[in-house]
GROMACS .gro file of C-alpha atoms in nm:
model
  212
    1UNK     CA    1  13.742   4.160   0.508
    2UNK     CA    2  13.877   4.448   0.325
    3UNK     CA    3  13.964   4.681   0.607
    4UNK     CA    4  14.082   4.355   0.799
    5UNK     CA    5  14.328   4.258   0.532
    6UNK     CA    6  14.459   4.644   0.523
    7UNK     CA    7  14.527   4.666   0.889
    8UNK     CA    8  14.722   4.344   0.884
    9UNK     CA    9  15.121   4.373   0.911
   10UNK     CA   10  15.383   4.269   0.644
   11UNK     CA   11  15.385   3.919   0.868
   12UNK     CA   12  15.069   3.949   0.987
   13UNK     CA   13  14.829   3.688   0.973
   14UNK     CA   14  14.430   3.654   1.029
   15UNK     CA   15  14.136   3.433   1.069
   16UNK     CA   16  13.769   3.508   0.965
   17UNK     CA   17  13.455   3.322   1.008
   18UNK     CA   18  13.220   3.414   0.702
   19UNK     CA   19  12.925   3.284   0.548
   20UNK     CA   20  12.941   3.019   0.323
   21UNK     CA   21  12.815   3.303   0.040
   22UNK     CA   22  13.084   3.435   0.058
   23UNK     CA   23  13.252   3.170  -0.159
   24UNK     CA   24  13.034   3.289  -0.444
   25UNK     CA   25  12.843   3.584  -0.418
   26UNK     CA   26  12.870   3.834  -0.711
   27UNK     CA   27  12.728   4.133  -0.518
   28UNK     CA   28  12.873   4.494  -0.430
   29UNK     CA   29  13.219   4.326  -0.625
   30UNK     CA   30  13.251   4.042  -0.390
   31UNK     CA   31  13.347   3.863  -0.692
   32UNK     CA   32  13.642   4.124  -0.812
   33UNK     CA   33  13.763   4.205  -0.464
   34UNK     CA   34  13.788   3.757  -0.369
   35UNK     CA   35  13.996   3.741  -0.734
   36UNK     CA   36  14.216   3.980  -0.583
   37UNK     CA   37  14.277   3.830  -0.229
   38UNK     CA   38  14.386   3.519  -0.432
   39UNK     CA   39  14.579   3.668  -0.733
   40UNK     CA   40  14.816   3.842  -0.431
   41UNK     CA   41  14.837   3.501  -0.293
   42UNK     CA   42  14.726   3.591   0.087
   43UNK     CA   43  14.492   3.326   0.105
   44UNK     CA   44  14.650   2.947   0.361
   45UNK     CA   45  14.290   2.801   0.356
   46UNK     CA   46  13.923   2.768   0.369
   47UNK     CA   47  13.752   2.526   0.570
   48UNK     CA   48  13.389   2.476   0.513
   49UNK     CA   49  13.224   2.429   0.833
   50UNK     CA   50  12.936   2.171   0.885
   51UNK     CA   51  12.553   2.358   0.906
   52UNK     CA   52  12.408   2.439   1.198
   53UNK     CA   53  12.687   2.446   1.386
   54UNK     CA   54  12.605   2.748   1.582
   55UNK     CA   55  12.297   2.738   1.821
   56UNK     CA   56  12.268   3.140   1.729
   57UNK     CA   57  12.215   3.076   1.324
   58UNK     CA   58  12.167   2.805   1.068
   59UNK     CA   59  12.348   3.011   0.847
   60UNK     CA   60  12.656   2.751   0.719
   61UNK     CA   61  12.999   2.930   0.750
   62UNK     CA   62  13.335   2.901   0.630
   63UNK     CA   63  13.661   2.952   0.830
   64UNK     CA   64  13.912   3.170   0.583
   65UNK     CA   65  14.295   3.186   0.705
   66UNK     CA   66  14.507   3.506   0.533
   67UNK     CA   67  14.855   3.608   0.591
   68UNK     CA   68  15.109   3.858   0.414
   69UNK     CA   69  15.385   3.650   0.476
   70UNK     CA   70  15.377   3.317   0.360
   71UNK     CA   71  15.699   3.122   0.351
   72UNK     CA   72  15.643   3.126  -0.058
   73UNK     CA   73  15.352   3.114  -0.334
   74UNK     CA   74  15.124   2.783  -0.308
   75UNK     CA   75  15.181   2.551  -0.593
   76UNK     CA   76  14.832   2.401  -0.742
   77UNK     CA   77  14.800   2.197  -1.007
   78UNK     CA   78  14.481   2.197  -1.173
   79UNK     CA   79  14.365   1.908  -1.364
   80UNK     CA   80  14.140   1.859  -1.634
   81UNK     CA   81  14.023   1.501  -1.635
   82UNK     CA   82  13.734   1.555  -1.902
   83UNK     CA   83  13.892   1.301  -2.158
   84UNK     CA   84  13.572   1.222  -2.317
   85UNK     CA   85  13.533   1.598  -2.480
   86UNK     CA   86  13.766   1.878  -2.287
   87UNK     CA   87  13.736   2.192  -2.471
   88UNK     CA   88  13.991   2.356  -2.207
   89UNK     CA   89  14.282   2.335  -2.454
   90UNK     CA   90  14.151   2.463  -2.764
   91UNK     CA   91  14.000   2.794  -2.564
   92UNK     CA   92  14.297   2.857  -2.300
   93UNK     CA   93  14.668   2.760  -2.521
   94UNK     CA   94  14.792   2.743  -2.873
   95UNK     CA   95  14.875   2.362  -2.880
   96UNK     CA   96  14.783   2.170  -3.130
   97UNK     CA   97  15.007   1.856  -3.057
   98UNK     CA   98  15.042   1.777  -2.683
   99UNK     CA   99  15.033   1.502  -2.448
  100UNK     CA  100  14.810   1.518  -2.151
  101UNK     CA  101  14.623   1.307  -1.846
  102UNK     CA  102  14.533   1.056  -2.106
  103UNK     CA  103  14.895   0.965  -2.245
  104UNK     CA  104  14.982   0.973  -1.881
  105UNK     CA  105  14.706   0.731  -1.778
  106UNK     CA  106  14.778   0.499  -2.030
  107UNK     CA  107  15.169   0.440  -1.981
  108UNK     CA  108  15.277   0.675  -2.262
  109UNK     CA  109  15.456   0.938  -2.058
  110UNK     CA  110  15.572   1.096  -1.750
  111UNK     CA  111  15.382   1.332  -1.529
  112UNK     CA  112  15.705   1.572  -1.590
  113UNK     CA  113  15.660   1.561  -1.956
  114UNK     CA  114  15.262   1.656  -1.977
  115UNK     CA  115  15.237   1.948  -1.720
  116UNK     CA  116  15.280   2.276  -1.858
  117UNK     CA  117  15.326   2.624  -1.681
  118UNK     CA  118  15.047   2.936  -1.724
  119UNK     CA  119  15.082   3.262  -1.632
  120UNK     CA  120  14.969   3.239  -1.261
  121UNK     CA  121  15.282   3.196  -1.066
  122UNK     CA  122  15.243   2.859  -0.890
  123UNK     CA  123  14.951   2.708  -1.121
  124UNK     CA  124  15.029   2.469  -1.314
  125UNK     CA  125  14.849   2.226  -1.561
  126UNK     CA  126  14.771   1.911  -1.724
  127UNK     CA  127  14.541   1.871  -1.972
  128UNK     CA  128  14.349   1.608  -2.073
  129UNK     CA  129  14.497   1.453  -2.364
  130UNK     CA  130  14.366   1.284  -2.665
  131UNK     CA  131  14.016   1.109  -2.631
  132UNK     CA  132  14.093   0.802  -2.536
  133UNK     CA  133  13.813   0.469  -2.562
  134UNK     CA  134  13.837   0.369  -2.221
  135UNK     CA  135  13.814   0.656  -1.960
  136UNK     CA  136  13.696   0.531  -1.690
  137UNK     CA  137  13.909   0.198  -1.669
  138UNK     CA  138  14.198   0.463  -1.726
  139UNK     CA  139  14.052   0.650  -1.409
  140UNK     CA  140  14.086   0.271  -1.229
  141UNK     CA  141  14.387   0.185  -1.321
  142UNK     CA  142  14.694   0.210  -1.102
  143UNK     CA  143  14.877   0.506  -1.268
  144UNK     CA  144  14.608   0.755  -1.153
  145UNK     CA  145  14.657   0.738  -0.820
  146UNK     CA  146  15.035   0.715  -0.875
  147UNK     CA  147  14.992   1.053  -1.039
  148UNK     CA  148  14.793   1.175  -0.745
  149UNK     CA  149  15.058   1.057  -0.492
  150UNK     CA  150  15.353   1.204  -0.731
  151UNK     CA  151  15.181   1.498  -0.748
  152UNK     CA  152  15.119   1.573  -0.413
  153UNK     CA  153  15.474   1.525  -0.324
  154UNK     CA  154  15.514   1.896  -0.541
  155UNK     CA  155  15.227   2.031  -0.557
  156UNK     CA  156  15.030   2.240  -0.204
  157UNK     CA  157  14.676   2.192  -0.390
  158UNK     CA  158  14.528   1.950  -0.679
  159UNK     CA  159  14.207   2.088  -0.837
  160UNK     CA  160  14.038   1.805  -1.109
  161UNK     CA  161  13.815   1.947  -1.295
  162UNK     CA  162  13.594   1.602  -1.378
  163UNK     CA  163  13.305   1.510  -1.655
  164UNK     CA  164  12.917   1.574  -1.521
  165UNK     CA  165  12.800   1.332  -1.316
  166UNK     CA  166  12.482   1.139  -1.406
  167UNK     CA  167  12.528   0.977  -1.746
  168UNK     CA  168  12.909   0.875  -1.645
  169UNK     CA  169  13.071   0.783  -1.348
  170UNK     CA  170  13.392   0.909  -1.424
  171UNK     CA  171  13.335   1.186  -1.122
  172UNK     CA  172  13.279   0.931  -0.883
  173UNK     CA  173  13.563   0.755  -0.980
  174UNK     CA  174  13.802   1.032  -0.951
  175UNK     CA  175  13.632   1.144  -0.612
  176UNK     CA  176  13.729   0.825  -0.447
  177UNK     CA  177  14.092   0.890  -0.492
  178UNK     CA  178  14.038   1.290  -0.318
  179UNK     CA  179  14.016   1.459  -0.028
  180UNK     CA  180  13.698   1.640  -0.079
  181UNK     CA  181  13.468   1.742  -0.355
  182UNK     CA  182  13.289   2.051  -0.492
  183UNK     CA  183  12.949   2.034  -0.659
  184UNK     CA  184  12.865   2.276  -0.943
  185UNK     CA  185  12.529   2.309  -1.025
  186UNK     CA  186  12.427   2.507  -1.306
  187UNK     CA  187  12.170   2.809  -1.137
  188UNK     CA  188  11.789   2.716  -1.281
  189UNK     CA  189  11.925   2.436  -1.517
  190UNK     CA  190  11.982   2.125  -1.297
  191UNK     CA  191  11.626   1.977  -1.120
  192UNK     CA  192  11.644   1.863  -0.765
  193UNK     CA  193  11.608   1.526  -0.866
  194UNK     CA  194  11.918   1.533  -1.062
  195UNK     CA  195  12.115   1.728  -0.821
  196UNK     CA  196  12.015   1.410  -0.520
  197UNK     CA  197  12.113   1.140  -0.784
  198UNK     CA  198  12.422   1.304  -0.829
  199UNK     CA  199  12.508   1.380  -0.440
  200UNK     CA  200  12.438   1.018  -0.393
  201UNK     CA  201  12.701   0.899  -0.643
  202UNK     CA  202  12.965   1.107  -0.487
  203UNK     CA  203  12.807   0.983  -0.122
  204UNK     CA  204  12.903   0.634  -0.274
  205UNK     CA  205  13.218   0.738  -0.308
  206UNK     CA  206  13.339   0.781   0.044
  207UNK     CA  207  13.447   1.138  -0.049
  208UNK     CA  208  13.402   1.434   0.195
  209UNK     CA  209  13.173   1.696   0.020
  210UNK     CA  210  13.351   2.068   0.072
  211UNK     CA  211  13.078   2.255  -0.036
  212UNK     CA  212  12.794   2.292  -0.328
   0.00000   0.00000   0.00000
């Protein structure tokens, strides 16, 4: 991908077909040099293909689109939609007092007046607010999917960032109101049981699973 990307124009642009590990393999720097491509903004997409698509390999496979000249940087706004106990605040700003998804949920203010800038040109933020009693009936209600369509009047990409699924439904909730869904799993800590139930709630949801 590397010597791809270098032999690409100032307005060139590229498609690759890669294996779906390369989403999240750590080896030989993958890692590093994938935070790099996406800190200098090249990448339009990634399209996670369905498996066995190929008659020559089982192996499931992505479809990633780069170009150096993109009319300007995405926006994203990311999300975080664990009201119940975020700690996403108190490791990543300063604030003490601010309003977030849960003031906005509830009626108390504006989208404009809870997102907040970072550092990442284009990223942008809302957090989740104070804990409120009702989360999921927030999650219901009719001003988060106003948000959603608000927000993607601005923004290129939404990331939500949701509670675990299995003792809440909060998750599914949210994944009913998006486009697709990506399941973390934590690596040796999650049974297969677990992981099942929880594809099954999102299944439920009528939301299109992007990858795992």
């Amino acid at each position: 991908m590397q010597h791809m990307i270098h032999h690409l124009s100032p307005v060139g642009r590229i498609g690759l077909v890669l294996a779906n590990g390369a989403l999240s393999s750590q080896t030989g720097g993958e890692g590093t040099i994938r935070q790099k491509i996406v800190e200098a903004d090249l990448v339009e997409g990634i399209i996670a293909l369905p498996s066995q698509l190929f008659y020559s390999t089982g192996i499931p496979v992505s479809l990633w689109f780069l170009s150096r000249h993109k009319q300007q940087p995405s926006k994203v706004l990311f999300i975080d939609a664990e009201m119940r106990k975020s700690v996403l605040a108190g490791r990543n700003t300063n604030a003490r007092d601010y309003t977030g998804l849960s003031e906005v949920l509830s009626g108390l203010c504006g989208i404009g007046d809870c997102i907040y800038k970072t550092s990442t040109p284009g990223l942008h933020i809302l957090l989740a607010g104070k804990y409120p009693p009702n989360p999921v009936e927030l999650l219901n209600g009719k001003y988060f999917s106003m948000l959603l369509t608000e927000a993607r009047k601005v923004y290129d990409y939404i990331i939500i960032d949701s509670p675990p699924l299995g003792r809440v439904i909060d998750a599914a909730v949210i994944a009913s109101n998006c486009d697709g869904a990506i399941l973390v799993i934590g690596n040796k800590s999650v049974r297969r049981k677990q992981a099942k139930d929880v594809m099954a709630q999102l299944q439920k949801s009528e939301c299109r699973m992007l990858g795992v």
